Short mmCIF file of C-alpha atoms in Angstrom, two decimals:
data_model
loop_
_atom_site.label_atom_id
_atom_site.label_comp_id
_atom_site.label_asym_id
_atom_site.label_seq_id
_atom_site.Cartn_x
_atom_site.Cartn_y
_atom_site.Cartn_z
CA MET O 345 -23.16 28.07 -8.90
CA THR O 346 -21.25 25.92 -6.83
CA THR O 347 -20.73 26.79 -2.49
CA VAL O 348 -17.98 25.38 -0.69
CA THR O 349 -19.72 24.42 2.70
CA GLY O 350 -17.37 24.20 5.60
CA HIS O 351 -16.60 20.57 5.23
CA ASP O 352 -15.52 21.02 1.44
CA ALA O 353 -13.36 23.39 2.66
CA ALA O 354 -11.92 21.46 5.14
CA LEU O 355 -11.07 18.51 3.36
CA GLN O 356 -9.50 20.56 0.87
CA THR O 357 -7.15 22.21 4.02
CA PHE O 358 -6.41 18.09 4.48
CA ASP O 359 -5.65 17.34 1.55
CA ARG O 360 -3.48 20.54 0.96
CA THR O 361 -1.90 19.99 4.45
CA THR O 362 -1.00 16.69 4.27
CA ALA O 363 0.79 17.17 0.16
CA ARG O 364 3.02 19.88 2.11
CA TRP O 365 4.57 17.89 4.89
CA GLY O 366 3.87 14.42 2.92
CA ARG O 367 6.37 15.54 0.26
CA LEU O 368 8.71 17.28 2.99
CA THR O 369 8.76 13.79 5.54
CA MET O 370 9.45 12.08 2.27
CA ILE O 371 12.50 13.91 1.24
CA VAL O 372 14.14 14.14 4.60
CA GLY O 373 13.14 10.33 5.35
CA LEU O 374 15.27 10.43 1.52
CA LEU O 375 18.40 12.26 2.53
CA ILE O 376 18.67 10.18 5.98
CA SER O 377 18.59 6.98 3.89
CA LEU O 378 21.40 8.49 1.39
CA ALA O 379 23.25 9.96 4.40
CA GLY O 380 25.06 6.58 5.74
CA PRO O 381 26.11 5.52 1.69
CA ALA O 382 27.53 8.50 0.67
CA TYR O 383 29.24 9.15 3.61
CA LEU O 384 30.88 5.65 2.55
CA VAL O 385 30.99 6.35 -1.14
CA PHE O 386 32.92 10.34 -0.51
CA PHE O 387 34.62 9.60 2.97
CA SER O 388 35.28 5.83 4.41
CA GLY O 389 38.23 5.25 1.50
CA LEU O 390 36.05 2.26 0.31
CA GLU O 391 37.07 3.93 -4.15
CA VAL O 392 33.56 2.82 -4.91
CA ASP O 393 32.96 4.80 -8.63
CA GLN O 394 30.50 5.49 -10.55
CA THR O 395 30.62 2.19 -12.39
CA LYS O 396 30.26 -0.09 -9.49
CA ILE O 397 27.01 2.12 -7.86
CA LEU O 398 25.44 1.75 -11.24
CA THR O 399 25.78 -1.98 -11.15
CA ALA O 400 24.08 -2.01 -8.73
CA PHE O 401 21.39 0.34 -8.60
CA LEU O 402 21.20 -1.91 -11.98
CA ALA O 403 20.74 -5.60 -10.54
CA ILE O 404 18.30 -3.40 -7.39
CA ALA O 405 16.22 -1.89 -9.99
CA GLY O 406 16.28 -6.08 -11.69
CA THR O 407 14.68 -7.55 -8.53
CA PHE O 408 12.26 -4.44 -7.55
CA ALA O 409 11.36 -1.89 -10.99
CA VAL O 410 8.10 -3.53 -10.76
CA ILE O 411 7.69 -3.00 -7.09
CA TRP O 412 8.36 0.36 -7.75
CA ILE O 413 4.83 0.93 -10.03
CA VAL O 414 2.74 -2.11 -8.93
CA GLU O 415 2.61 -0.88 -5.29
CA PRO O 416 1.66 2.46 -5.99
CA LEU O 417 -1.06 2.24 -8.09
CA THR O 418 -2.30 -0.90 -5.83
CA TYR O 419 -2.18 0.49 -2.89
CA TYR O 420 -3.51 4.48 -4.24
CA PRO O 421 -7.29 3.47 -4.31
CA ILE O 422 -7.41 1.77 -0.97
CA LEU O 423 -5.02 3.94 1.27
CA GLY O 424 -5.57 7.50 -0.68
CA GLN O 425 -3.22 10.84 -0.58
CA ALA O 426 -2.58 10.93 2.63
CA SER O 427 -2.24 7.49 3.78
CA MET O 428 0.28 6.71 1.15
CA TYR O 429 2.33 9.32 2.42
CA GLN O 430 2.39 7.42 5.74
CA ALA O 431 2.73 3.96 4.65
CA PHE O 432 5.63 5.22 2.71
CA MET O 433 6.90 6.29 5.25
CA ILE O 434 6.67 3.48 7.55
CA GLY O 435 6.16 0.57 5.70
CA ASN O 436 5.60 -3.05 5.36
CA ILE O 437 2.43 -1.93 4.15
CA SER O 438 1.21 -5.23 2.57
CA ASN O 439 1.19 -7.25 5.78
CA LYS O 440 0.64 -4.68 8.52
CA LEU O 441 -0.72 -0.95 6.90
CA LEU O 442 -3.32 -1.94 4.52
CA PRO O 443 -4.58 -4.76 7.09
CA SER O 444 -5.41 -1.94 9.25
CA ALA O 445 -6.87 0.08 6.67
CA LEU O 446 -8.98 -2.21 5.09
CA ILE O 447 -9.98 -3.51 8.60
CA ALA O 448 -10.99 0.37 10.01
CA GLN O 449 -12.16 1.22 6.77
CA SER O 450 -15.10 -1.83 7.14
CA ALA O 451 -15.81 -1.36 10.99
CA VAL O 452 -17.21 2.57 9.75
CA ASN O 453 -19.13 0.83 6.94
CA ALA O 454 -16.63 3.45 4.46
CA LYS O 455 -16.11 2.26 0.65
CA PRO O 456 -12.89 2.83 -0.01
CA GLY O 457 -11.54 5.57 -2.05
CA THR O 458 -13.83 7.38 -0.82
CA ARG O 459 -12.98 10.57 1.53
CA ARG O 460 -14.34 9.03 3.84
CA GLY O 461 -12.40 5.80 3.26
CA GLU O 462 -8.82 7.60 2.91
CA LEU O 463 -9.78 9.52 7.26
CA ALA O 464 -10.24 5.95 8.26
CA ALA O 465 -7.15 4.87 6.61
CA VAL O 466 -5.56 7.80 8.45
CA MET O 467 -6.50 6.65 11.19
CA ALA O 468 -6.07 3.59 11.50
CA ILE O 469 -2.35 3.59 10.57
CA SER O 470 -1.59 5.80 12.56
CA GLY O 471 -2.90 3.26 15.25
CA ALA O 472 -0.99 0.66 13.67
CA ALA O 473 2.20 2.35 13.87
CA MET O 474 2.07 3.33 16.95
CA VAL O 475 0.88 -0.42 18.47
CA HIS O 476 4.35 -1.13 16.04
CA LEU O 477 6.47 0.59 17.83
CA PHE O 478 5.19 -0.38 21.81
CA SER O 479 5.32 -3.46 20.94
CA LEU O 480 8.67 -3.55 19.38
CA LEU O 481 9.60 -1.22 22.50
CA ILE O 482 8.17 -4.32 24.62
CA PHE O 483 8.87 -7.48 22.93
CA VAL O 484 11.74 -6.95 21.29
CA GLY O 485 13.42 -4.68 23.33
CA PHE O 486 12.45 -5.36 26.40
CA MET O 487 11.69 -9.03 26.12
CA GLY O 488 13.29 -9.69 22.55
CA THR O 489 16.20 -11.83 23.97
CA TRP O 490 14.37 -13.80 26.68
CA LEU O 491 11.36 -14.88 24.27
CA VAL O 492 14.00 -15.78 21.87
CA SER O 493 15.86 -18.42 24.29
CA VAL O 494 12.20 -20.12 25.47
CA ILE O 495 10.09 -20.04 22.48
CA PRO O 496 10.91 -23.41 20.92
CA GLU O 497 12.30 -24.07 17.06
CA ASP O 498 10.12 -25.91 15.59
CA VAL O 499 7.22 -23.30 16.54
CA THR O 500 10.16 -20.16 15.61
CA LYS O 501 10.00 -22.58 12.20
CA VAL O 502 6.74 -22.42 11.63
CA VAL O 503 6.21 -19.02 12.23
CA GLN O 504 8.44 -18.54 9.73
CA THR O 505 7.25 -20.77 7.44
CA TYR O 506 3.44 -19.87 6.93
CA ILE O 507 3.52 -16.45 9.18
CA LEU O 508 3.54 -14.53 5.95
CA ALA O 509 0.87 -16.41 3.86
CA SER O 510 -1.22 -16.17 6.79
CA VAL O 511 -1.22 -12.50 6.72
CA LEU O 512 -1.52 -12.28 2.80
CA GLY O 513 -4.59 -15.12 2.76
CA ALA O 514 -5.96 -12.97 5.67
CA VAL O 515 -5.88 -9.07 3.68
CA VAL O 516 -7.33 -10.77 0.54
CA VAL O 517 -10.05 -12.05 2.50
CA GLN O 518 -10.96 -8.88 3.90
CA ALA O 519 -9.96 -7.06 1.04
CA ILE O 520 -13.46 -9.36 -0.77
CA VAL O 521 -15.26 -8.50 2.28
CA SER O 522 -14.42 -4.82 2.22
CA LEU O 523 -14.83 -3.96 -1.61
CA LYS O 524 -17.62 -6.01 -2.28
CA GLN O 525 -17.21 -6.39 -5.53
CA LEU O 526 -17.93 -9.85 -6.74
CA ARG O 527 -16.65 -9.50 -10.60
CA ALA O 528 -13.54 -7.53 -10.07
CA THR O 529 -13.20 -10.38 -7.77
CA ILE O 530 -13.93 -13.46 -9.76
CA ILE O 531 -11.52 -11.41 -12.35
CA ALA O 532 -8.60 -11.17 -9.97
CA ILE O 533 -9.03 -14.81 -9.03
CA VAL O 534 -8.90 -15.86 -12.61
CA VAL O 535 -6.42 -13.32 -13.92
CA SER O 536 -4.19 -14.17 -11.49
CA ALA O 537 -4.37 -18.27 -11.10
CA SER O 538 -4.20 -17.89 -15.48
CA VAL O 539 -0.24 -16.53 -14.34
CA VAL O 540 0.55 -18.51 -11.89
CA PHE O 541 -0.45 -22.35 -12.97
CA LEU O 542 -0.52 -21.80 -17.24
CA LEU O 543 1.37 -18.18 -17.58
CA VAL O 544 4.55 -19.09 -15.89
CA PRO O 545 5.34 -22.67 -16.14
CA ALA O 546 4.64 -21.83 -19.94
CA ILE O 547 7.47 -18.72 -20.00
CA PRO O 548 9.36 -19.03 -16.98
CA SER O 549 11.59 -16.03 -18.22
CA LEU O 550 8.24 -14.08 -17.18
CA ALA O 551 8.06 -15.20 -13.14
CA PHE O 552 9.72 -12.18 -12.06
CA PHE O 553 6.84 -9.95 -13.85
CA SER O 554 4.03 -12.10 -12.72
CA THR O 555 2.76 -9.73 -10.41
CA ALA O 556 2.99 -6.57 -12.45
CA ILE O 557 1.22 -8.40 -14.76
CA ALA O 558 -1.57 -9.80 -13.09
CA VAL O 559 -2.17 -7.10 -11.97
CA ILE O 560 -2.34 -4.78 -15.02
CA ALA O 561 -4.49 -7.89 -16.11
CA THR O 562 -7.42 -7.17 -13.87
CA ALA O 563 -7.05 -4.05 -13.58
CA VAL O 564 -7.89 -3.60 -17.41
CA LEU O 565 -10.21 -6.17 -17.47
CA ALA O 566 -11.88 -5.00 -14.16
CA TRP O 567 -12.30 -1.28 -15.62
CA PHE O 568 -13.69 -3.42 -19.68
CA LEU O 569 -15.84 -5.73 -17.85
CA ARG O 570 -17.30 -3.80 -15.50
CA ASP O 571 -20.85 -3.11 -14.51
CA ARG O 572 -21.84 -0.31 -15.82
CA SER O 573 -25.14 0.39 -14.52
CA ALA O 574 -24.18 0.76 -10.96
CA ARG O 575 -21.17 3.14 -12.47
CA LEU O 576 -24.41 5.27 -13.62
CA LEU O 577 -26.31 5.18 -10.36
CA ASP O 578 -23.58 5.97 -8.38
CA ASP O 579 -22.77 9.11 -10.78
CA SER O 580 -27.03 9.86 -10.14
CA GLU O 581 -26.45 9.70 -6.58
CA ASP O 582 -23.75 12.07 -6.66
CA ALA O 583 -25.32 14.54 -8.55
CA GLN O 584 -28.71 14.55 -6.19
CA LEU O 585 -26.46 15.41 -3.95
CA ALA O 586 -24.33 17.94 -5.33
CA ASP O 587 -27.73 19.34 -6.37
CA THR O 588 -28.67 18.99 -2.56
CA ARG O 589 -25.43 20.65 -1.28
CA ASN O 590 -25.31 23.65 -4.01
CA ARG O 591 -29.42 24.75 -3.07
#
């Protein structure tokens, strides 16, 4: 007979609480974000009809629809349920929150996808959000105009050109070091290079879908080419741990 320990009960309570408040917070955020456009449509006299709204939606969906699917599937295995609510409410996931979560998981030796890794991601994202708010208040709110005036224009151009590549490059390296899955890393590199340098030049119309193609192909190949012996060992260790708890 399986017994629920205090640790398991606390985690179940944590899941229920974060799921309830996460959904409510996301719904409130959605309503607030739609309040401005709704006011413009119904009360501003701009004469925005349903056709224009649908046309604008399709234009946006044509650009970002792939991201709507790829991002949740990509981030969830690393962040977990609670952190997903945080991340999509805060934003800047790939260049701020995901690196913070990976670094925190690496610091406490927590493997992404585990409960320990999920809790580490929650605390890391909370810390990252606080640092972000304070830095915005100080460096943008109080010092923004002065900093822009004293930073040389050449430095600003260099930062604008290379900062995103620098951050994303650091994220990739941190993910490789934290996950420690050589086979999956090699598959991801080969698939990404093939999509960028072979598939897209051969079929330019697929350029917009290149990210989705690379992510899906990597996930499928990593699944079929995974080390099944390592999986069996993990299952055996989990079974032993469950048997120890039930005694």
